[in-house]
Tab-separated table of C-alpha atoms in Angstrom:
chain	number	residue	atom	x	y	z
A	1	MET	CA	15.596	13.918	-42.089
A	2	ASP	CA	14.780	11.010	-40.115
A	3	PHE	CA	16.099	7.516	-41.760
A	4	THR	CA	14.507	4.894	-39.073
A	5	ALA	CA	11.571	3.914	-41.473
A	6	ILE	CA	14.132	2.857	-44.128
A	7	LYS	CA	14.644	-1.030	-44.006
A	8	ALA	CA	16.373	-1.627	-47.170
A	9	LEU	CA	18.875	0.293	-49.675
A	10	THR	CA	18.409	-0.722	-53.387
A	11	PHE	CA	21.354	-0.244	-55.473
A	12	ASP	CA	21.985	0.750	-59.020
A	13	VAL	CA	25.355	-1.305	-60.250
A	14	PHE	CA	27.107	-0.330	-63.311
A	15	GLY	CA	28.280	2.894	-62.574
A	16	THR	CA	27.287	3.348	-59.446
A	17	VAL	CA	28.761	0.501	-57.224
A	18	VAL	CA	31.256	-0.865	-60.164
A	19	ASP	CA	33.462	1.070	-62.535
A	20	TRP	CA	32.486	-0.641	-65.822
A	21	ARG	CA	34.532	1.665	-68.223
A	22	ARG	CA	37.968	1.128	-66.504
A	23	SER	CA	37.136	-2.532	-66.152
A	24	LEU	CA	36.381	-3.288	-69.666
A	25	ILE	CA	39.447	-1.274	-70.781
A	26	ARG	CA	41.326	-3.481	-68.882
A	27	GLU	CA	39.500	-6.592	-70.102
A	28	GLY	CA	39.981	-5.337	-73.865
A	29	GLN	CA	43.817	-4.557	-73.070
A	30	GLU	CA	44.238	-8.172	-71.675
A	31	LEU	CA	42.748	-9.498	-74.812
A	32	GLY	CA	44.457	-7.235	-77.008
A	33	ARG	CA	47.879	-8.393	-75.739
A	34	ALA	CA	47.021	-12.025	-75.930
A	35	ARG	CA	45.874	-12.046	-79.640
A	36	GLY	CA	47.816	-9.329	-81.220
A	37	LEU	CA	44.894	-6.732	-81.647
A	38	THR	CA	45.158	-3.121	-82.087
A	39	VAL	CA	41.916	-1.640	-80.657
A	40	ASP	CA	41.407	1.489	-78.957
A	41	TRP	CA	39.679	-0.116	-76.078
A	42	ALA	CA	38.595	3.109	-74.179
A	43	GLN	CA	36.467	3.915	-77.455
A	44	PHE	CA	35.409	0.290	-77.695
A	45	ALA	CA	34.177	0.523	-74.067
A	46	ASP	CA	32.144	3.294	-74.875
A	47	ALA	CA	30.589	1.958	-77.981
A	48	TRP	CA	29.472	-1.136	-76.002
A	49	ARG	CA	28.067	0.933	-73.367
A	50	GLY	CA	26.636	3.384	-75.751
A	51	LEU	CA	24.442	0.283	-77.302
A	52	TYR	CA	23.078	-0.361	-73.785
A	53	GLN	CA	19.936	2.231	-73.711
A	54	PRO	CA	19.130	1.673	-77.393
A	55	MET	CA	18.782	-2.188	-77.033
A	56	LEU	CA	16.747	-2.267	-73.619
A	57	GLU	CA	14.779	0.451	-75.138
A	58	ARG	CA	13.640	-2.258	-77.650
A	59	VAL	CA	12.746	-4.586	-74.963
A	60	ARG	CA	11.136	-1.800	-72.862
A	61	ARG	CA	8.858	-1.018	-75.882
A	62	ARG	CA	8.369	-4.790	-76.626
A	63	ASP	CA	9.728	-4.809	-80.091
A	64	VAL	CA	11.537	-8.074	-78.766
A	65	PRO	CA	10.271	-10.550	-76.168
A	66	TRP	CA	12.258	-10.213	-72.947
A	67	THR	CA	15.808	-10.837	-73.313
A	68	LYS	CA	18.361	-11.016	-70.291
A	69	LEU	CA	21.299	-8.458	-70.245
A	70	ASP	CA	23.989	-10.934	-71.213
A	71	ASP	CA	21.996	-11.399	-74.300
A	72	LEU	CA	21.741	-7.907	-75.205
A	73	HIS	CA	25.272	-7.527	-74.550
A	74	ARG	CA	26.268	-10.227	-76.587
A	75	MET	CA	24.121	-9.118	-79.662
A	76	ALA	CA	25.976	-5.466	-79.598
A	77	LEU	CA	29.368	-7.070	-78.500
A	78	ASP	CA	28.983	-9.310	-82.116
A	79	ARG	CA	27.895	-5.862	-83.861
A	80	LEU	CA	30.848	-4.062	-82.542
A	81	LEU	CA	33.366	-6.483	-83.231
A	82	THR	CA	32.346	-6.321	-87.217
A	83	GLU	CA	32.761	-2.388	-86.656
A	84	PHE	CA	35.854	-2.357	-85.061
A	85	ARG	CA	37.434	-5.072	-87.512
A	86	ILE	CA	38.202	-7.639	-84.835
A	87	THR	CA	38.616	-11.101	-86.470
A	88	GLY	CA	39.523	-14.324	-85.841
A	89	LEU	CA	38.290	-14.860	-81.958
A	90	ALA	CA	37.029	-18.547	-81.231
A	91	GLU	CA	33.653	-18.677	-79.849
A	92	GLY	CA	35.095	-19.374	-76.092
A	93	GLU	CA	36.774	-15.760	-76.458
A	94	VAL	CA	33.807	-13.783	-77.443
A	95	ASP	CA	31.625	-15.561	-74.960
A	96	HIS	CA	34.916	-14.556	-72.428
A	97	LEU	CA	34.790	-11.093	-73.488
A	98	ASN	CA	31.243	-10.720	-73.379
A	99	ARG	CA	31.370	-11.853	-69.754
A	100	ALA	CA	33.983	-9.189	-68.973
A	101	TRP	CA	30.718	-7.614	-67.357
A	102	HIS	CA	30.357	-10.186	-64.803
A	103	ARG	CA	33.947	-9.237	-63.340
A	104	LEU	CA	33.496	-5.543	-63.212
A	105	ASP	CA	35.861	-3.855	-60.269
A	106	PRO	CA	34.104	-1.976	-57.389
A	107	TRP	CA	34.798	1.549	-57.160
A	108	PRO	CA	37.629	1.659	-54.224
A	109	ASP	CA	34.975	2.787	-51.671
A	110	ALA	CA	32.288	0.235	-52.757
A	111	VAL	CA	33.142	-2.998	-50.657
A	112	ALA	CA	34.013	-1.095	-47.493
A	113	GLY	CA	30.921	1.229	-47.671
A	114	LEU	CA	28.759	-1.796	-48.159
A	115	ALA	CA	29.996	-3.863	-45.414
A	116	ARG	CA	29.035	-0.657	-43.008
A	117	LEU	CA	25.655	-0.317	-44.466
A	118	LYS	CA	25.046	-3.661	-43.911
A	119	ARG	CA	24.863	-3.570	-40.241
A	120	ARG	CA	21.982	-1.617	-40.587
A	121	PHE	CA	20.088	-2.123	-44.070
A	122	VAL	CA	18.943	-4.979	-46.055
A	123	LEU	CA	21.209	-4.544	-49.200
A	124	ALA	CA	19.543	-5.522	-52.488
A	125	THR	CA	20.666	-4.822	-56.019
A	126	LEU	CA	17.964	-3.151	-58.183
A	127	SER	CA	19.984	-3.364	-61.429
A	128	ASN	CA	19.488	-4.074	-64.738
A	129	GLY	CA	21.882	-6.551	-64.775
A	130	ASN	CA	20.772	-10.321	-64.699
A	131	VAL	CA	21.157	-12.092	-61.584
A	132	ALA	CA	23.810	-14.411	-63.183
A	133	LEU	CA	25.757	-11.721	-63.910
A	134	LEU	CA	25.106	-9.937	-60.337
A	135	VAL	CA	26.323	-13.024	-58.801
A	136	ASP	CA	29.533	-13.594	-60.477
A	137	MET	CA	30.403	-10.013	-59.932
A	138	ALA	CA	29.601	-10.197	-56.183
A	139	ARG	CA	31.516	-13.320	-55.600
A	140	ARG	CA	34.641	-11.904	-57.530
A	141	ALA	CA	34.646	-8.381	-55.719
A	142	GLY	CA	33.037	-9.416	-52.457
A	143	LEU	CA	29.844	-7.259	-52.639
A	144	PRO	CA	28.138	-8.726	-49.544
A	145	TRP	CA	24.215	-8.430	-51.064
A	146	ASP	CA	21.678	-9.354	-48.744
A	147	ALA	CA	19.278	-10.215	-52.154
A	148	VAL	CA	20.064	-9.894	-55.978
A	149	LEU	CA	16.650	-8.742	-57.515
A	150	GLY	CA	15.794	-5.897	-59.916
A	151	ALA	CA	15.396	-5.988	-63.772
A	152	GLU	CA	15.285	-9.783	-64.507
A	153	VAL	CA	13.284	-10.967	-61.584
A	154	ALA	CA	10.844	-8.176	-62.573
A	155	ARG	CA	11.146	-8.750	-66.175
A	156	HIS	CA	11.014	-5.119	-67.015
A	157	TYR	CA	14.261	-2.637	-67.580
A	158	LYS	CA	14.575	0.338	-65.126
A	159	PRO	CA	12.997	3.036	-65.363
A	160	GLN	CA	10.182	0.796	-65.767
A	161	THR	CA	8.094	1.290	-62.711
A	162	GLN	CA	8.072	-2.785	-62.453
A	163	ALA	CA	11.546	-3.018	-61.738
A	164	TYR	CA	11.158	-0.822	-58.502
A	165	LEU	CA	7.842	-1.897	-57.436
A	166	THR	CA	8.759	-5.495	-57.907
A	167	THR	CA	12.055	-5.406	-55.887
A	168	ALA	CA	10.250	-3.480	-52.785
A	169	ALA	CA	7.579	-6.227	-52.731
A	170	LEU	CA	10.062	-9.231	-53.187
A	171	LEU	CA	11.802	-7.593	-50.165
A	172	GLY	CA	8.465	-7.212	-48.325
A	173	LEU	CA	8.338	-3.352	-47.901
A	174	GLU	CA	6.865	-0.492	-48.874
A	175	PRO	CA	8.569	1.855	-51.585
A	176	ALA	CA	8.759	4.311	-48.746
A	177	GLN	CA	10.962	1.897	-46.528
A	178	CYS	CA	13.593	1.651	-49.300
A	179	MET	CA	16.461	4.081	-50.288
A	180	MET	CA	17.513	3.866	-53.973
A	181	VAL	CA	21.496	4.566	-54.240
A	182	ALA	CA	22.498	5.419	-57.810
A	183	ALA	CA	24.788	7.787	-59.539
A	184	HIS	CA	22.251	8.630	-61.947
A	185	ASN	CA	19.799	11.594	-61.631
A	186	GLY	CA	17.177	9.596	-64.021
A	187	ASP	CA	17.327	6.306	-61.759
A	188	LEU	CA	16.311	8.305	-58.557
A	189	ALA	CA	14.004	10.526	-60.273
A	190	ALA	CA	12.155	7.367	-61.553
A	191	ALA	CA	12.181	5.618	-57.861
A	192	SER	CA	11.533	8.797	-56.093
A	193	GLY	CA	8.296	9.240	-58.293
A	194	LEU	CA	7.126	5.900	-56.802
A	195	GLY	CA	7.759	6.890	-53.259
A	196	PHE	CA	11.362	5.327	-52.858
A	197	ARG	CA	13.563	7.451	-50.771
A	198	THR	CA	16.753	8.609	-52.681
A	199	ALA	CA	20.516	8.772	-52.317
A	200	PHE	CA	22.487	10.214	-55.066
A	201	VAL	CA	26.527	9.206	-54.908
A	202	ALA	CA	28.588	11.126	-57.229
A	203	ARG	CA	30.514	8.929	-59.810
A	204	PRO	CA	32.045	11.645	-61.854
A	205	THR	CA	34.475	9.552	-63.792
A	206	GLU	CA	32.107	6.810	-64.536
A	207	HIS	CA	32.240	7.753	-68.474
A	208	GLY	CA	36.056	8.646	-68.446
A	209	PRO	CA	37.762	12.341	-67.817
A	210	GLY	CA	35.190	13.934	-70.036
A	211	GLN	CA	32.080	13.065	-68.436
A	212	LYS	CA	29.506	15.753	-68.731
A	213	THR	CA	26.333	14.138	-67.093
A	214	ASP	CA	25.415	13.074	-63.938
A	215	LEU	CA	28.361	15.150	-62.138
A	216	ALA	CA	25.927	16.448	-59.462
A	217	ALA	CA	22.903	15.799	-57.783
A	218	GLU	CA	20.176	17.670	-60.359
A	219	ARG	CA	17.349	17.302	-57.329
A	220	ALA	CA	17.012	18.087	-53.771
A	221	TRP	CA	17.719	13.946	-53.176
A	222	ASP	CA	17.360	12.483	-49.432
A	223	VAL	CA	20.743	12.224	-49.425
A	224	VAL	CA	23.950	13.419	-51.608
A	225	ALA	CA	27.087	11.787	-50.878
A	226	ASP	CA	30.698	11.540	-52.865
A	227	SER	CA	31.443	7.755	-51.706
A	228	PHE	CA	29.672	4.590	-50.045
A	229	ILE	CA	31.925	5.469	-47.102
A	230	ASP	CA	30.153	8.941	-47.083
A	231	LEU	CA	26.991	7.433	-47.497
A	232	ALA	CA	27.285	5.423	-44.633
A	233	ALA	CA	28.688	8.109	-42.389
A	234	ARG	CA	25.438	10.156	-43.325
A	235	LEU	CA	23.204	7.332	-42.418
A	236	GLY	CA	24.539	6.785	-39.274
A	237	CYS	CA	26.235	3.456	-39.883
B	1	MET	CA	30.799	-39.023	-59.727
B	2	ASP	CA	32.480	-35.971	-61.101
B	3	PHE	CA	31.260	-32.627	-59.882
B	4	THR	CA	33.259	-30.613	-62.035
B	5	ALA	CA	30.062	-29.591	-63.983
B	6	ILE	CA	28.065	-28.541	-61.004
B	7	LYS	CA	28.298	-24.685	-60.916
B	8	ALA	CA	25.703	-24.035	-58.007
B	9	LEU	CA	24.166	-25.823	-54.967
B	10	THR	CA	20.479	-24.818	-54.767
B	11	PHE	CA	18.956	-25.419	-51.253
B	12	ASP	CA	15.748	-26.324	-49.683
B	13	VAL	CA	15.539	-24.342	-46.234
B	14	PHE	CA	13.112	-25.383	-44.073
B	15	GLY	CA	13.953	-28.610	-42.300
B	16	THR	CA	17.309	-28.798	-44.226
B	17	VAL	CA	19.323	-25.711	-43.074
B	18	VAL	CA	17.217	-24.804	-40.439
B	19	ASP	CA	15.444	-26.509	-37.341
B	20	TRP	CA	12.253	-24.890	-37.911
B	21	ARG	CA	10.334	-26.904	-35.091
B	22	ARG	CA	12.872	-26.384	-32.482
B	23	SER	CA	12.881	-22.796	-33.448
B	24	LEU	CA	9.035	-22.184	-33.233
B	25	ILE	CA	8.798	-24.274	-29.931
B	26	ARG	CA	11.554	-21.665	-28.578
B	27	GLU	CA	9.421	-18.272	-29.802
B	28	GLY	CA	6.216	-20.381	-28.678
B	29	GLN	CA	7.548	-20.479	-25.211
B	30	GLU	CA	8.964	-17.119	-24.999
B	31	LEU	CA	5.632	-15.536	-25.811
B	32	GLY	CA	3.930	-18.071	-23.723
B	33	ARG	CA	6.079	-16.688	-20.680
B	34	ALA	CA	5.660	-13.288	-21.443
B	35	ARG	CA	1.814	-13.514	-21.628
B	36	GLY	CA	0.963	-16.076	-19.043
B	37	LEU	CA	-0.294	-18.583	-21.971
B	38	THR	CA	-0.228	-22.341	-20.930
B	39	VAL	CA	0.348	-24.041	-24.977
B	40	ASP	CA	1.800	-27.415	-25.764
B	41	TRP	CA	3.975	-25.461	-27.897
B	42	ALA	CA	5.439	-28.558	-29.697
B	43	GLN	CA	1.710	-29.415	-30.437
B	44	PHE	CA	1.354	-26.160	-31.787
B	45	ALA	CA	4.383	-25.925	-33.958
B	46	ASP	CA	3.641	-29.538	-35.738
B	47	ALA	CA	-0.229	-27.911	-36.220
B	48	TRP	CA	1.129	-25.073	-37.773
B	49	ARG	CA	3.686	-26.892	-40.481
B	50	GLY	CA	0.731	-29.188	-41.016
B	51	LEU	CA	-1.162	-26.581	-42.507
B	52	TYR	CA	1.684	-25.872	-44.705
B	53	GLN	CA	1.380	-28.379	-47.570
B	54	PRO	CA	-2.417	-27.964	-47.750
B	55	MET	CA	-2.188	-24.358	-47.933
B	56	LEU	CA	0.524	-24.619	-50.590
B	57	GLU	CA	-1.783	-27.137	-52.358
B	58	ARG	CA	-4.316	-24.084	-52.889
B	59	VAL	CA	-2.030	-21.959	-54.400
B	60	ARG	CA	-0.774	-24.498	-56.790
B	61	ARG	CA	-4.411	-25.797	-57.725
B	62	ARG	CA	-4.871	-22.032	-58.573
B	63	ASP	CA	-7.866	-22.224	-55.967
B	64	VAL	CA	-6.696	-18.933	-54.791
B	65	PRO	CA	-4.590	-16.017	-56.738
B	66	TRP	CA	-0.593	-16.550	-55.931
B	67	THR	CA	-0.201	-15.799	-52.076
B	68	LYS	CA	3.614	-15.675	-50.332
B	69	LEU	CA	4.587	-18.052	-47.770
B	70	ASP	CA	4.313	-15.108	-44.626
B	71	ASP	CA	0.356	-14.498	-45.678
B	72	LEU	CA	-0.302	-18.221	-45.830
B	73	HIS	CA	1.645	-18.844	-42.437
B	74	ARG	CA	-0.764	-16.098	-41.133
B	75	MET	CA	-3.852	-17.468	-42.191
B	76	ALA	CA	-2.840	-20.684	-40.675
B	77	LEU	CA	-1.829	-19.125	-37.644
B	78	ASP	CA	-5.112	-17.151	-37.252
B	79	ARG	CA	-6.933	-20.522	-37.557
B	80	LEU	CA	-4.517	-21.974	-34.843
B	81	LEU	CA	-5.001	-19.151	-32.527
B	82	THR	CA	-8.841	-20.060	-32.231
B	83	GLU	CA	-7.847	-23.780	-32.108
B	84	PHE	CA	-5.393	-23.517	-29.270
B	85	ARG	CA	-7.842	-20.795	-27.510
B	86	ILE	CA	-4.937	-18.223	-27.382
B	87	THR	CA	-6.793	-15.047	-26.778
B	88	GLY	CA	-5.844	-11.384	-25.936
B	89	LEU	CA	-2.795	-11.101	-28.447
B	90	ALA	CA	-2.290	-7.645	-29.543
B	91	GLU	CA	-2.065	-7.143	-33.597
B	92	GLY	CA	1.781	-6.414	-33.169
B	93	GLU	CA	1.986	-9.448	-31.154
B	94	VAL	CA	0.536	-11.887	-33.692
B	95	ASP	CA	2.326	-10.451	-36.255
B	96	HIS	CA	5.577	-11.005	-34.349
B	97	LEU	CA	4.732	-14.709	-33.762
B	98	ASN	CA	3.930	-15.170	-37.818
B	99	ARG	CA	7.517	-13.810	-38.170
B	100	ALA	CA	8.882	-16.601	-36.151
B	101	TRP	CA	9.403	-18.113	-39.228
B	102	HIS	CA	12.152	-15.158	-40.329
B	103	ARG	CA	14.030	-15.957	-37.085
B	104	LEU	CA	14.390	-19.768	-37.497
B	105	ASP	CA	17.836	-21.328	-36.298
B	106	PRO	CA	20.208	-23.128	-38.508
B	107	TRP	CA	21.265	-26.567	-37.721
B	108	PRO	CA	24.548	-26.558	-35.889
B	109	ASP	CA	26.283	-27.515	-39.153
B	110	ALA	CA	24.646	-25.039	-41.599
B	111	VAL	CA	27.136	-21.904	-41.283
B	112	ALA	CA	30.296	-23.557	-41.513
B	113	GLY	CA	29.670	-26.361	-43.860
B	114	LEU	CA	27.955	-23.318	-46.261
B	115	ALA	CA	31.263	-21.311	-45.781
B	116	ARG	CA	33.039	-24.361	-47.234
B	117	LEU	CA	30.909	-25.067	-49.956
B	118	LYS	CA	30.681	-21.262	-50.865
B	119	ARG	CA	34.321	-21.524	-51.792
B	120	ARG	CA	33.232	-23.581	-55.068
B	121	PHE	CA	29.859	-23.306	-55.806
B	122	VAL	CA	27.470	-20.433	-55.819
B	123	LEU	CA	25.065	-21.150	-53.142
B	124	ALA	CA	21.308	-20.066	-53.734
B	125	THR	CA	18.191	-20.715	-51.724
B	126	LEU	CA	15.321	-22.749	-53.440
B	127	SER	CA	12.991	-22.667	-50.939
B	128	ASN	CA	8.858	-22.070	-50.859
B	129	GLY	CA	9.959	-19.270	-48.197
B	130	ASN	CA	9.574	-15.812	-49.609
B	131	VAL	CA	12.418	-13.454	-50.043
B	132	ALA	CA	11.865	-11.198	-47.184
B	133	LEU	CA	11.388	-14.201	-44.772
B	134	LEU	CA	14.738	-15.685	-46.281
B	135	VAL	CA	16.685	-12.475	-46.127
B	136	ASP	CA	16.148	-11.776	-42.525
B	137	MET	CA	16.564	-15.537	-41.880
B	138	ALA	CA	20.083	-15.170	-43.415
B	139	ARG	CA	21.084	-11.723	-41.811
B	140	ARG	CA	20.146	-13.240	-38.295
B	141	ALA	CA	21.725	-16.581	-38.692
B	142	GLY	CA	24.606	-15.502	-40.960
B	143	LEU	CA	23.679	-17.504	-43.781
B	144	PRO	CA	25.948	-16.710	-46.639
B	145	TRP	CA	23.700	-17.105	-49.913
B	146	ASP	CA	24.787	-15.643	-53.241
B	147	ALA	CA	21.071	-15.458	-54.281
B	148	VAL	CA	17.821	-15.820	-52.711
B	149	LEU	CA	15.355	-17.583	-55.028
B	150	GLY	CA	13.029	-20.211	-55.295
B	151	ALA	CA	9.177	-19.957	-55.082
B	152	GLU	CA	8.329	-16.501	-54.726
B	153	VAL	CA	10.389	-15.286	-57.973
B	154	ALA	CA	8.944	-18.039	-59.737
B	155	ARG	CA	5.241	-17.651	-58.508
B	156	HIS	CA	5.040	-21.398	-58.149
B	157	TYR	CA	5.568	-23.703	-55.157
B	158	LYS	CA	7.899	-26.721	-55.040
B	159	PRO	CA	7.385	-29.391	-56.049
B	160	GLN	CA	5.937	-27.449	-59.274
B	161	THR	CA	8.515	-27.568	-62.055
B	162	GLN	CA	8.654	-23.717	-62.487
B	163	ALA	CA	10.260	-23.046	-59.121
B	164	TYR	CA	13.275	-25.450	-60.127
B	165	LEU	CA	13.313	-24.375	-63.698
B	166	THR	CA	13.070	-20.515	-62.899
B	167	THR	CA	15.905	-20.524	-60.613
B	168	ALA	CA	18.332	-22.453	-62.628
B	169	ALA	CA	17.481	-19.908	-65.291
B	170	LEU	CA	17.894	-16.650	-62.974
B	171	LEU	CA	21.529	-18.616	-61.984
B	172	GLY	CA	21.853	-18.715	-65.915
B	173	LEU	CA	22.283	-22.578	-65.418
B	174	GLU	CA	21.263	-25.821	-67.089
B	175	PRO	CA	19.804	-28.094	-64.297
B	176	ALA	CA	22.568	-30.597	-64.770
B	177	GLN	CA	24.654	-27.298	-63.444
B	178	CYS	CA	22.674	-27.661	-60.392
B	179	MET	CA	22.594	-29.610	-57.174
B	180	MET	CA	19.266	-29.630	-55.605
B	181	VAL	CA	20.151	-30.275	-51.531
B	182	ALA	CA	17.533	-31.251	-49.599
B	183	ALA	CA	16.709	-33.266	-46.206
B	184	HIS	CA	13.469	-34.642	-48.413
B	185	ASN	CA	13.427	-37.106	-50.869
B	186	GLY	CA	10.252	-35.481	-52.568
B	187	ASP	CA	12.071	-32.414	-53.441
B	188	LEU	CA	14.989	-34.335	-54.620
B	189	ALA	CA	12.890	-36.630	-56.722
B	190	ALA	CA	11.312	-33.529	-58.480
B	191	ALA	CA	14.524	-31.841	-59.099
B	192	SER	CA	16.116	-34.795	-60.179
B	193	GLY	CA	13.480	-35.105	-62.681
B	194	LEU	CA	14.112	-31.863	-64.525
B	195	GLY	CA	17.828	-32.923	-64.695
B	196	PHE	CA	19.149	-31.577	-61.186
B	197	ARG	CA	22.252	-33.379	-59.364
B	198	THR	CA	20.803	-34.364	-55.769
B	199	ALA	CA	22.064	-34.128	-52.440
B	200	PHE	CA	20.408	-35.686	-49.677
B	201	VAL	CA	21.482	-34.314	-45.982
B	202	ALA	CA	19.456	-36.200	-43.509
B	203	ARG	CA	17.585	-34.434	-40.636
B	204	PRO	CA	16.312	-37.546	-38.473
B	205	THR	CA	15.149	-34.939	-36.075
B	206	GLU	CA	13.333	-32.431	-38.079
B	207	HIS	CA	9.810	-33.394	-37.051
B	208	GLY	CA	10.688	-34.380	-33.486
B	209	PRO	CA	11.932	-37.499	-31.631
B	210	GLY	CA	9.135	-39.707	-32.916
B	211	GLN	CA	9.960	-38.585	-36.749
B	212	LYS	CA	9.091	-41.353	-39.381
B	213	THR	CA	9.362	-39.830	-42.827
B	214	ASP	CA	12.938	-38.846	-44.662
B	215	LEU	CA	14.993	-40.934	-42.096
B	216	ALA	CA	16.825	-41.680	-44.821
B	217	ALA	CA	17.887	-41.704	-48.673
B	218	GLU	CA	14.932	-43.516	-50.288
B	219	ARG	CA	16.724	-43.291	-53.685
B	220	ALA	CA	20.633	-43.678	-54.888
B	221	TRP	CA	20.893	-39.650	-54.895
B	222	ASP	CA	23.947	-38.398	-56.378
B	223	VAL	CA	25.487	-37.727	-52.655
B	224	VAL	CA	23.890	-38.526	-49.522
B	225	ALA	CA	25.603	-36.875	-46.182
B	226	ASP	CA	24.681	-36.559	-42.700
B	227	SER	CA	25.765	-32.731	-42.305
B	228	PHE	CA	26.539	-29.626	-44.559
B	229	ILE	CA	29.925	-30.297	-43.394
B	230	ASP	CA	30.216	-33.716	-44.553
B	231	LEU	CA	28.529	-32.480	-47.708
B	232	ALA	CA	31.471	-30.148	-48.281
B	233	ALA	CA	34.124	-32.972	-47.738
B	234	ARG	CA	32.254	-35.265	-49.935
B	235	LEU	CA	31.994	-32.264	-52.772
B	236	GLY	CA	35.753	-32.001	-52.222
B	237	CYS	CA	35.536	-28.494	-50.627
């Protein structure tokens, strides 16, 4: 296809740019060692992420007022600390653990791939993460975003249409001038339905060794790549 | 003073980071040479900027619905093309001239100063410029923003309080954790009134050789500097 009309790449972040699961396990193990806790941190990470969609859904349905992801993460964390019988943590330690989401590590190809893609395209987040979370993550990991946009500035969580359309509008672009980059077929389906171009980047171990979903592209997305380096090559960067 | 509580610097952009007047004159002269126009481009630049506050004021008062700065610039430009008797431009040429605001040059100390400041602080725009304008400017000039925020994401123009408070909230910070950096005493007064810390950076030729306003700090701002390099030194970066 012809990519000359595309001005910006808009990125899903959790799972697509960063390896949230391995990073949360690392953070949990560090805390566990420091405080002598015996916890299955892989199970903990999966449980924490498992509460993600149900919590977003309450905001999407307006059962609760707009709540940024940091606060949803904290509500989920408080619940999991009880369920996993983790006690004795000071408020500062719980807050530090909640901010593990600000310290997620990028996939090994992400930073180098983004640097190549940035030469030709505007790079923006289109994530459900809040701005402060994404800014902290970018500074720590060296992610060279031109703009940190997405759910919080739109006050709507993906896949609600406002998250995508507000991001394109803030970039001064039509949806057809934006390419959504994600490791999740559902995210691309929502973006595509609004006129975005689409790039699927496979992250087959996002959910660990037994991952069953999003192992491959489920539709003929405009680009299918197995890394950000591969994506850059396919886009001629 | 103690700067350890400050996490982010929020920047006014037009006049503080970039030299809009000299850049607009340069752009006008380029167009003039290409199209054989005889125009006093300094007068043109001053007239264009002169329409800025009156146009913002109409949005602030809600006489007109929210309008991004690119569109306000274009309305002003269309009027000035008539007043300066500039005719015969194609739509693409007028649009290119309007986007001169996306191609403003930074003051000579800006990029090096921001690089130093970025080591220690989150750097965000808190500008009346729209996101696309600021992103294009940053990519061209090499301005290393961590986040492009301000009027458009708040849908309120400075000095309305929402522009400042929304930017701080998106950064996940209290106003007292943010330092507003501006060459304009009025901008700092508005930010200070909301609890922001303040840094005045003198730009005594922003309005050309005959500048009469904002030549110096008019209050005891937390920091007074004569360049971004000086600001970095005073903040211990």
